[in-house]
Short mmCIF file of C-alpha atoms in Angstrom, two decimals:
data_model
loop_
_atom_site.label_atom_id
_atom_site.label_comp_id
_atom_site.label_asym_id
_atom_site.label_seq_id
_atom_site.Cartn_x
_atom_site.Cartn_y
_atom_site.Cartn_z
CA UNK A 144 -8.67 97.77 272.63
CA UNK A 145 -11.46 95.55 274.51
CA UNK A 146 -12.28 97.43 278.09
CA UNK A 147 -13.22 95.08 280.70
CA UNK A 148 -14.04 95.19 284.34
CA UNK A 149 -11.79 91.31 285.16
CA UNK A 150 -9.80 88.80 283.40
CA UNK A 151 -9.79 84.93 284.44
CA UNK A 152 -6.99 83.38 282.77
CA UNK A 153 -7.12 79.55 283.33
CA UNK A 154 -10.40 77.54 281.81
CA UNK A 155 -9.88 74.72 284.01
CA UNK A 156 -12.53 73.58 286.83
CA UNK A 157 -10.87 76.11 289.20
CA UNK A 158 -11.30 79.21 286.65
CA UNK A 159 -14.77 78.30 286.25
CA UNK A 160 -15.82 78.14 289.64
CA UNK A 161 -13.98 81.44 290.05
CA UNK A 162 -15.80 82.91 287.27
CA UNK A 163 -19.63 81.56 289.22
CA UNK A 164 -18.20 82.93 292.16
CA UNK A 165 -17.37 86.23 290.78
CA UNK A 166 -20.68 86.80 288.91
CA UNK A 167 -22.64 85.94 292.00
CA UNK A 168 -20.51 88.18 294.09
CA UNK A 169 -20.91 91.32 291.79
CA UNK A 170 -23.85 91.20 289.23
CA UNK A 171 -23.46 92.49 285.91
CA UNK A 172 -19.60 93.15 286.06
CA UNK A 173 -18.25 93.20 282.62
CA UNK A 174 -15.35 90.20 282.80
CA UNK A 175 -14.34 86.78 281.21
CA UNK A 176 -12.43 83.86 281.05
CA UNK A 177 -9.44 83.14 278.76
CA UNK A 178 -8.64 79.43 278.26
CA UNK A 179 -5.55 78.54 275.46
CA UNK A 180 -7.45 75.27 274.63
CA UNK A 181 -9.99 74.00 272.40
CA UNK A 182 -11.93 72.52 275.53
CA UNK A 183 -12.18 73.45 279.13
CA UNK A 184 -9.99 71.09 281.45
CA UNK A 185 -8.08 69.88 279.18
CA UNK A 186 -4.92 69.49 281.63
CA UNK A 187 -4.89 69.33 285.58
CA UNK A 188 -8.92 69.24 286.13
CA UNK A 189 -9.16 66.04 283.92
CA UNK A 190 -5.85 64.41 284.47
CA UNK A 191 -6.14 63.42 288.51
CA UNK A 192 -7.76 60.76 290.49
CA UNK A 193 -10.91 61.95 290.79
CA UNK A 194 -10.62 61.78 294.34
CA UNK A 195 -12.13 64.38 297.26
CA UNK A 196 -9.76 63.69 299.43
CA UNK A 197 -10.68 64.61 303.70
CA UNK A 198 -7.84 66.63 304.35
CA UNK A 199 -5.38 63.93 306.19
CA UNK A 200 -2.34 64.67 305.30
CA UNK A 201 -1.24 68.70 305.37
CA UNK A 202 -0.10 70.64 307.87
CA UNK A 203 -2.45 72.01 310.82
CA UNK A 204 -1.54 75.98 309.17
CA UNK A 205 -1.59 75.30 305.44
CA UNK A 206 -4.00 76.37 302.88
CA UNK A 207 -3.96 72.92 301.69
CA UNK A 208 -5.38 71.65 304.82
CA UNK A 209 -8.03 74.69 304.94
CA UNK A 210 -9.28 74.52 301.30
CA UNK A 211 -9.27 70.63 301.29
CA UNK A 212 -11.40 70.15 304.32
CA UNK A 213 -13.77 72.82 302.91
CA UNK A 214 -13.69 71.84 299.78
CA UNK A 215 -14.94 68.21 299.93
CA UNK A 216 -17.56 69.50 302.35
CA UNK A 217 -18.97 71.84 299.19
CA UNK A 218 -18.72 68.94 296.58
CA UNK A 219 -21.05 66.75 298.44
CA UNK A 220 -23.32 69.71 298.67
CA UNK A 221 -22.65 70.77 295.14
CA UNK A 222 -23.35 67.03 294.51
CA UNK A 223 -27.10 67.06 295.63
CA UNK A 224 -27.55 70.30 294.21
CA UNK A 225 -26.89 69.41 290.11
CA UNK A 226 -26.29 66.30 288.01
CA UNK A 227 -22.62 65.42 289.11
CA UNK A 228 -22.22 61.82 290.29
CA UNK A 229 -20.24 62.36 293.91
CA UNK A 230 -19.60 59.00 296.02
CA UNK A 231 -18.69 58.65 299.41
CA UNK A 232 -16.94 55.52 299.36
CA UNK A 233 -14.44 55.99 302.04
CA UNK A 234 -10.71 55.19 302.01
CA UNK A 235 -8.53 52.60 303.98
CA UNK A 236 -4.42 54.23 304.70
CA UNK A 237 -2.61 51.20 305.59
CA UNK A 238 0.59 50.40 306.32
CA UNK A 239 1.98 46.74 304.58
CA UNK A 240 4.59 45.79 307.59
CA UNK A 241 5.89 47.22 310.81
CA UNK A 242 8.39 49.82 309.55
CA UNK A 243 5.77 51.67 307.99
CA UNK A 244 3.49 51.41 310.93
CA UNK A 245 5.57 54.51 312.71
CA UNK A 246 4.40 57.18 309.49
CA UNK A 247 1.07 55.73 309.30
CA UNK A 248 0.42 56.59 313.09
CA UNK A 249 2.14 59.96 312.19
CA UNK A 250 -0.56 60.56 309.28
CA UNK A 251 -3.71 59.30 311.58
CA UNK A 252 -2.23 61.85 314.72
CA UNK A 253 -2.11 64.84 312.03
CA UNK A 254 -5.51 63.55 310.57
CA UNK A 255 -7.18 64.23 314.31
CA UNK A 256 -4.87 67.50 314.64
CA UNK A 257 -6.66 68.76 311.48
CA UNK A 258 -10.17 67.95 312.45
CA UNK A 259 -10.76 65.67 309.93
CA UNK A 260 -13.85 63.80 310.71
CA UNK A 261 -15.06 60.05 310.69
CA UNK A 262 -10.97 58.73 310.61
CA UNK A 263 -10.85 55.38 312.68
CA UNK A 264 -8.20 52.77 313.63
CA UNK A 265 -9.53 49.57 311.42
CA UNK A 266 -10.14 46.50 313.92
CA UNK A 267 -8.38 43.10 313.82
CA UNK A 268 -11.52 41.34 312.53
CA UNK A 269 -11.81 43.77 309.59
CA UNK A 270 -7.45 43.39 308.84
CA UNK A 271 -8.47 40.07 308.44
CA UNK A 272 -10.86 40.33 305.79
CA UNK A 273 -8.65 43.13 304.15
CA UNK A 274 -5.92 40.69 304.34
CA UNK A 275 -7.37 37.98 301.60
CA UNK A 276 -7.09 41.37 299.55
CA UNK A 277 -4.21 43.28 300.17
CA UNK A 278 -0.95 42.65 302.56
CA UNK A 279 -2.00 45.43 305.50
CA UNK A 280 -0.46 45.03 308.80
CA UNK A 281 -2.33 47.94 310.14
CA UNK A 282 -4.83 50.26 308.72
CA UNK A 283 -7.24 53.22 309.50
CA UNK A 284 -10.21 53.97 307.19
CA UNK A 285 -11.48 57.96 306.31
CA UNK A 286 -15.08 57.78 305.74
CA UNK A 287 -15.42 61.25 304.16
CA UNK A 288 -13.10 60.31 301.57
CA UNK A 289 -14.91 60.12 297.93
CA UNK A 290 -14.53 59.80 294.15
CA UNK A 291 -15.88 62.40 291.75
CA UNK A 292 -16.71 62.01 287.68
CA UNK A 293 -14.35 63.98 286.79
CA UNK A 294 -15.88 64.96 282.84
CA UNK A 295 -19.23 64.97 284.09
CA UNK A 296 -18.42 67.51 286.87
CA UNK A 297 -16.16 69.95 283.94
CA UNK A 298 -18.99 69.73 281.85
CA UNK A 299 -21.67 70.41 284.46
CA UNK A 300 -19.50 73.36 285.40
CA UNK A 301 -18.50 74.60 281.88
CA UNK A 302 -22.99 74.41 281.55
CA UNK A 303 -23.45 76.89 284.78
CA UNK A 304 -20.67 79.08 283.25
CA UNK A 305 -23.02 79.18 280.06
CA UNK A 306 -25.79 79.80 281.60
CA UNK A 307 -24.76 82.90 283.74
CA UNK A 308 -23.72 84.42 280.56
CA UNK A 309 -20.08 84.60 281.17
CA UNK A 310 -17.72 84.99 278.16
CA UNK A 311 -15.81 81.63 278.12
CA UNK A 312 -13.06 82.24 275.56
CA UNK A 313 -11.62 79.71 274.28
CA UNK A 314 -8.16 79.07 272.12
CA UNK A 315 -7.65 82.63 273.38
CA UNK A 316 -4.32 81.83 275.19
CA UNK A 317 -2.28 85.00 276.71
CA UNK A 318 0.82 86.19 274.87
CA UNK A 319 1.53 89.33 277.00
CA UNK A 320 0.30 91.29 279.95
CA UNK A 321 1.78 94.83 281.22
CA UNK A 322 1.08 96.95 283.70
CA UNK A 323 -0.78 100.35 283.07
CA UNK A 324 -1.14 103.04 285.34
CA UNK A 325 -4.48 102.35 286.79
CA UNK A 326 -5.08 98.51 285.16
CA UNK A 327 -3.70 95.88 283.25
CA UNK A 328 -2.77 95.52 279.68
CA UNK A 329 -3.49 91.91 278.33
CA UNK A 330 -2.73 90.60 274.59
CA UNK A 331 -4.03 87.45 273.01
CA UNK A 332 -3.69 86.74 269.31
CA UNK A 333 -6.58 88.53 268.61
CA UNK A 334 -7.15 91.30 270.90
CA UNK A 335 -5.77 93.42 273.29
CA UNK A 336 -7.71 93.86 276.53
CA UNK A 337 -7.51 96.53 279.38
CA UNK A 338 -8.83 95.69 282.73
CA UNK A 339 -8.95 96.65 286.00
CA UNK A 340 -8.17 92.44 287.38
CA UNK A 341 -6.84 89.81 286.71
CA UNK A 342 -6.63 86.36 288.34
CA UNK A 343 -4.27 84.05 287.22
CA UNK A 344 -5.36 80.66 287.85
CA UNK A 345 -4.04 78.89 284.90
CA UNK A 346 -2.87 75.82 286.44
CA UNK A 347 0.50 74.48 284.86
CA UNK A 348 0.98 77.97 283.20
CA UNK A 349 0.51 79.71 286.09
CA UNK A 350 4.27 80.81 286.98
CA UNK A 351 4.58 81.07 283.25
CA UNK A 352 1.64 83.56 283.19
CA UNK A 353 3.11 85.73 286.27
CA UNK A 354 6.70 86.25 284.44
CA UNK A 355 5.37 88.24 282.04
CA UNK A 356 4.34 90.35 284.57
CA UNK A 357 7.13 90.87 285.80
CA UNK A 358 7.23 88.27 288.75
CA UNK A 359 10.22 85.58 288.98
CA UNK A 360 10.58 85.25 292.77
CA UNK A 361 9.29 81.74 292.44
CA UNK A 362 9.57 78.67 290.10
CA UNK A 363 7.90 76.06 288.68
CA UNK A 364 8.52 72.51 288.76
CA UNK A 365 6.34 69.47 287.28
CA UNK A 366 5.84 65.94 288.47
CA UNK A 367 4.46 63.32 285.92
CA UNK A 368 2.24 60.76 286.68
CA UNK A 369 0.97 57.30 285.10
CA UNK A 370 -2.02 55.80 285.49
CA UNK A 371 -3.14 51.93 284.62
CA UNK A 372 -6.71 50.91 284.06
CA UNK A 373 -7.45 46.88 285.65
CA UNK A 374 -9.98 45.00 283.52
CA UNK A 375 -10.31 42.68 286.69
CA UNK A 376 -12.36 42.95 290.38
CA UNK A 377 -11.28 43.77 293.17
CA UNK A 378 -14.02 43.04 296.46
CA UNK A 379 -13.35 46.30 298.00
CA UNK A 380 -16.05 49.11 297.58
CA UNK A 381 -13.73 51.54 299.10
CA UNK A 382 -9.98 53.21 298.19
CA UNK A 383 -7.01 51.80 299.20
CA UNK A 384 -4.07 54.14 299.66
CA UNK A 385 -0.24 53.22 300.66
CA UNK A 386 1.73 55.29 303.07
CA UNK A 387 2.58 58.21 300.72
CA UNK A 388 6.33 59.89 299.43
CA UNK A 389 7.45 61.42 303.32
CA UNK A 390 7.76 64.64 301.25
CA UNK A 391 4.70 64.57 299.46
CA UNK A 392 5.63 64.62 296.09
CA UNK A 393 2.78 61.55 295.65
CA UNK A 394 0.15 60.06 297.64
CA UNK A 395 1.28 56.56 296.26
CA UNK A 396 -0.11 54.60 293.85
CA UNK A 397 -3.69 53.82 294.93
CA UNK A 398 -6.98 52.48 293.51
CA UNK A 399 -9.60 54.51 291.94
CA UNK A 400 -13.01 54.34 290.42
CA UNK A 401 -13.94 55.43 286.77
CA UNK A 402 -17.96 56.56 287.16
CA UNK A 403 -19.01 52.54 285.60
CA UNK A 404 -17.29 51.10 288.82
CA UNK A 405 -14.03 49.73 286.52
CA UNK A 406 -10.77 50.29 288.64
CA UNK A 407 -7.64 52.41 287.76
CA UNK A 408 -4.20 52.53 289.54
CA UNK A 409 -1.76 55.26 290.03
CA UNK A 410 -0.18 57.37 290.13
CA UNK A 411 3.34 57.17 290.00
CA UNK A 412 5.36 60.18 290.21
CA UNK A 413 8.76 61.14 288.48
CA UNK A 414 9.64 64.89 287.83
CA UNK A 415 9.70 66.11 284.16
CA UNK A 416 10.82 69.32 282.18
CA UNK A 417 7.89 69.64 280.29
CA UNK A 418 4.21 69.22 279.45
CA UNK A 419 3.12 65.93 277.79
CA UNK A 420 1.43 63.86 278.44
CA UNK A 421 2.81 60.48 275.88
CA UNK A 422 3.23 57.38 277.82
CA UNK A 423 5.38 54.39 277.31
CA UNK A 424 4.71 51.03 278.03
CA UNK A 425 8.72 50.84 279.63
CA UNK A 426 10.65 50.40 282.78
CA UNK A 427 8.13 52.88 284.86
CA UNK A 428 5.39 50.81 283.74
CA UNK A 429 7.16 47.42 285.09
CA UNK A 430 8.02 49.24 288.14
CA UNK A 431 4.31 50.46 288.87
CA UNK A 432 3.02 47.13 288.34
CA UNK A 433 5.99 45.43 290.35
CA UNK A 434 4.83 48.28 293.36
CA UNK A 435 1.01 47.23 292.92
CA UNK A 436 1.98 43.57 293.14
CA UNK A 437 3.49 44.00 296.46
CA UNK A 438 0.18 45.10 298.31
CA UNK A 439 -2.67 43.66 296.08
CA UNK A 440 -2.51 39.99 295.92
CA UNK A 441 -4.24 38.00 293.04
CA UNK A 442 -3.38 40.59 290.73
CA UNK A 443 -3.35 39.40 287.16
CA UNK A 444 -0.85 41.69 285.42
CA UNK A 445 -2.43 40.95 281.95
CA UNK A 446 -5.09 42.97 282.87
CA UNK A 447 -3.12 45.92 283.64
CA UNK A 448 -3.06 48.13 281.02
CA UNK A 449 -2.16 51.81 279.96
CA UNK A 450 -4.90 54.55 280.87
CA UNK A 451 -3.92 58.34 280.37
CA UNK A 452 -0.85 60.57 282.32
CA UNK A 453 -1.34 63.34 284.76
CA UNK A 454 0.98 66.47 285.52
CA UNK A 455 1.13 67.68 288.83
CA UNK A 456 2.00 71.90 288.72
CA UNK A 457 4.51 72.34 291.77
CA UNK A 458 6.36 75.31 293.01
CA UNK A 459 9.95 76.28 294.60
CA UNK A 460 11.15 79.65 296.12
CA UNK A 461 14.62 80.44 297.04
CA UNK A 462 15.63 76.95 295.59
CA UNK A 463 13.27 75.28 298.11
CA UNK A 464 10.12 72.98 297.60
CA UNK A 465 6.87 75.44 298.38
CA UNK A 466 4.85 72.51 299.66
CA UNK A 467 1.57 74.71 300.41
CA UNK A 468 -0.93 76.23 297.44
CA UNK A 469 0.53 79.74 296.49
CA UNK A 470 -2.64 82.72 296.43
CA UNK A 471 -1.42 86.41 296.55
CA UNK A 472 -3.22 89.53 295.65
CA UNK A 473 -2.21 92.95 295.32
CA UNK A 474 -1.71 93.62 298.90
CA UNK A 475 0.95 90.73 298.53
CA UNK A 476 2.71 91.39 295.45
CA UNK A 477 2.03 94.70 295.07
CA UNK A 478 0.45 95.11 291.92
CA UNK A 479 -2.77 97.04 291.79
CA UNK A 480 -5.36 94.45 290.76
CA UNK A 481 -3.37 91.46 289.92
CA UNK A 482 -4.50 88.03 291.80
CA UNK A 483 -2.35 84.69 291.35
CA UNK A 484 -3.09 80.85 291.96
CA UNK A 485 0.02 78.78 291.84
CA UNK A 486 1.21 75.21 292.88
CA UNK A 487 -2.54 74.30 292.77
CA UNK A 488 -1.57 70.55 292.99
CA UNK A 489 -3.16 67.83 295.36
CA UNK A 490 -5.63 68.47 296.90
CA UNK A 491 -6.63 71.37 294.17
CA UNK A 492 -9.77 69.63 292.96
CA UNK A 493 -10.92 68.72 296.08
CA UNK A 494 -10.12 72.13 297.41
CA UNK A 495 -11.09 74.33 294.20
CA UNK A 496 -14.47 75.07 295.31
CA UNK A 497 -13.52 76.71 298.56
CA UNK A 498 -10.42 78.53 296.92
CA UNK A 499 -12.59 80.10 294.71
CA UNK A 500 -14.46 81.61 297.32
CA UNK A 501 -11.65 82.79 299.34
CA UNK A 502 -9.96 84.27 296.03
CA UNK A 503 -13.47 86.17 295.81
CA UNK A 504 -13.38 87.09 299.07
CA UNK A 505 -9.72 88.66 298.39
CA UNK A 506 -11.30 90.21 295.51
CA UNK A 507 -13.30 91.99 297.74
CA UNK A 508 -10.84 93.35 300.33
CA UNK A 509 -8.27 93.95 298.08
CA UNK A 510 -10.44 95.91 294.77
CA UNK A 511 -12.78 97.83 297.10
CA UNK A 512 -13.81 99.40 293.60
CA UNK A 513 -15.89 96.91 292.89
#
């Protein structure tokens, strides 16, 4: 029996930054992190855009909108402060005839609801010039909008964790955890360790994780995405996003930048039963490229290829689509100790930095032990 003070379960960039955020927040507390893989961010944290996203398009309440907005403030800070390669290139929303012009007005009004700043209407003169590029009938641009280098950033991270001293364990995934009467009881292959918390912020495993706890009041759904690398140009410096899915399931399938400049699309999204990440060059591929083809113009398909698969982690309760990020604590669920990240989906990089803050924050109010 290992004794420890905390338990992180979840290596991924969230985990991490929860793990900084707890050592900096109580000095020499005796706790670690428990990842199932060989490497840190092997699933969600590496398999997105790579896109800070401003915080456009979530409700004026939700955590989403909260965590995002804070989130991509603290990456551009976090940005100046170590080697990560952060770039403000600004994003244009735009809307390819006038059907869609209705939701894209809808997006901009909850945009300015949120606060979200630098968001403009795009001028006729500048249409025009998107216009050689892409079919837009109207458009508004989010300066604050930025891509991130994704592997740089997890290794950067993974570095701070290191150097803080923090036990990072690694293939150390979690078979069982039980209550006790004043902590927790969790079981890896190798070990069994008692503690007095544990945060569950292991990403696609998350609702996994809290069933064997003893929680089932929500579950867990996943939403597969491709993406396709271009080997072409494309004279745009900044993103270019469609109108997204009017429930949210995807953001559309939009450009992206790889940290040498080279261009990506995606993703698509189609719900799957499990986690894998195999792609086919099929039907979804045809229909992604048939969907890019209808706003980029000039687009040589030959240089469209295959470039790696994503899997969004998404949550119902009571049958119904949870469309917010899901963070309860004790006081919530009560369980003495026990702290839980789920549906950490778009915008959960973006907003991972200020999540992990709050959770420590909760970790505060909520284990007044410590």
């Amino acid at each position: 029996m290992i004794e420890l003070d905390g338990v992180i379960v979840g290596g991924g960039i969230l985990g991490m930054l929860i793990g900084l955020e707890v050592e900096m927040a109580f000095p020499g507390l005796d706790f670690a992190i428990l990842e199932k893989e060989r490497f840190v961010g092997e699933h969600s944290s590496s398999r997105n855009s790579g896109v800070l996203h401003a915080g456009i398009y979530y409700p004026f309440h939700s955590l989403k909108k909260k965590f995002c907005i804070e989130g991509n403030r603290l990456w551009y800070k976090m940005g100046e402060e170590i080697d990560i390669d952060v770039k403000k290139c600004g994003k244009y929303l735009i809307a390819i005839n006038e059907d869609e012009i209705p939701f894209l007005e809808k997006i901009f009004n909850q945009a300015k609801e949120n606060n979200v700043k630098n968001i403009s209407w795009v001028k006729k003169n500048e249409i025009e010039k998107l216009r050689k590029i892409i079919n837009v009938k109207k458009a508004f641009f989010s300066k604050e909008t930025g891509v991130i280098d994704l592997g740089q950033v997890i290794k950067e991270v993974e570095k701070r964790v290191f150097k803080k001293r923090i036990p990072l364990l690694k293939e150390h995934e979690v078979l069982d955890i039980r209550r006790g009467k004043n902590n927790i009881i969790v079981e890896t292959k190798d070990e069994v360790i008692e503690t007095k918390f544990l945060i569950n912020a292991c990403g696609l495993d998350s609702v996994k994780i809290r069933k064997k706890i003893g929680l089932d009041d929500i579950e867990e759904y996943f939403v597969k995405g491709y993406y396709l690398k271009y080997s072409g140009k494309i004279p745009c410096p900044s993103l270019i996003y469609p109108i997204p899915d009017k429930n949210l399931k995807g953001l559309g399938i939009h450009t992206s930048f790889d940290s040498d400049g080279s261009i990506r699309f995606g993703p698509n999204s189609f719900e799957v039963n499990k986690i894998e990440y195999e792609m086919k060059d099929d039907d979804i591929t045809k229909k992604m490229i048939e969907t890019i083809s209808k706003i980029y113009k000039h687009i040589d398909e030959k240089k469209l290829h295959l470039d790696y698969s994503g899997i969004r982690s998404k949550i119902k309760k009571n049958g119904q689509y949870y469309d917010d990020f899901w963070i309860k604590g004790p006081k919530d669920l009560g369980i003495p100790g026990y702290f839980e990240l789920c549906g950490i989906e778009s915008p959960g990089f973006t907003a991972s930095p200020a999540i992990s803050k709050f959770l420590v924050r909760k970790l505060m109010n909520e284990c007044l032990s410590f």
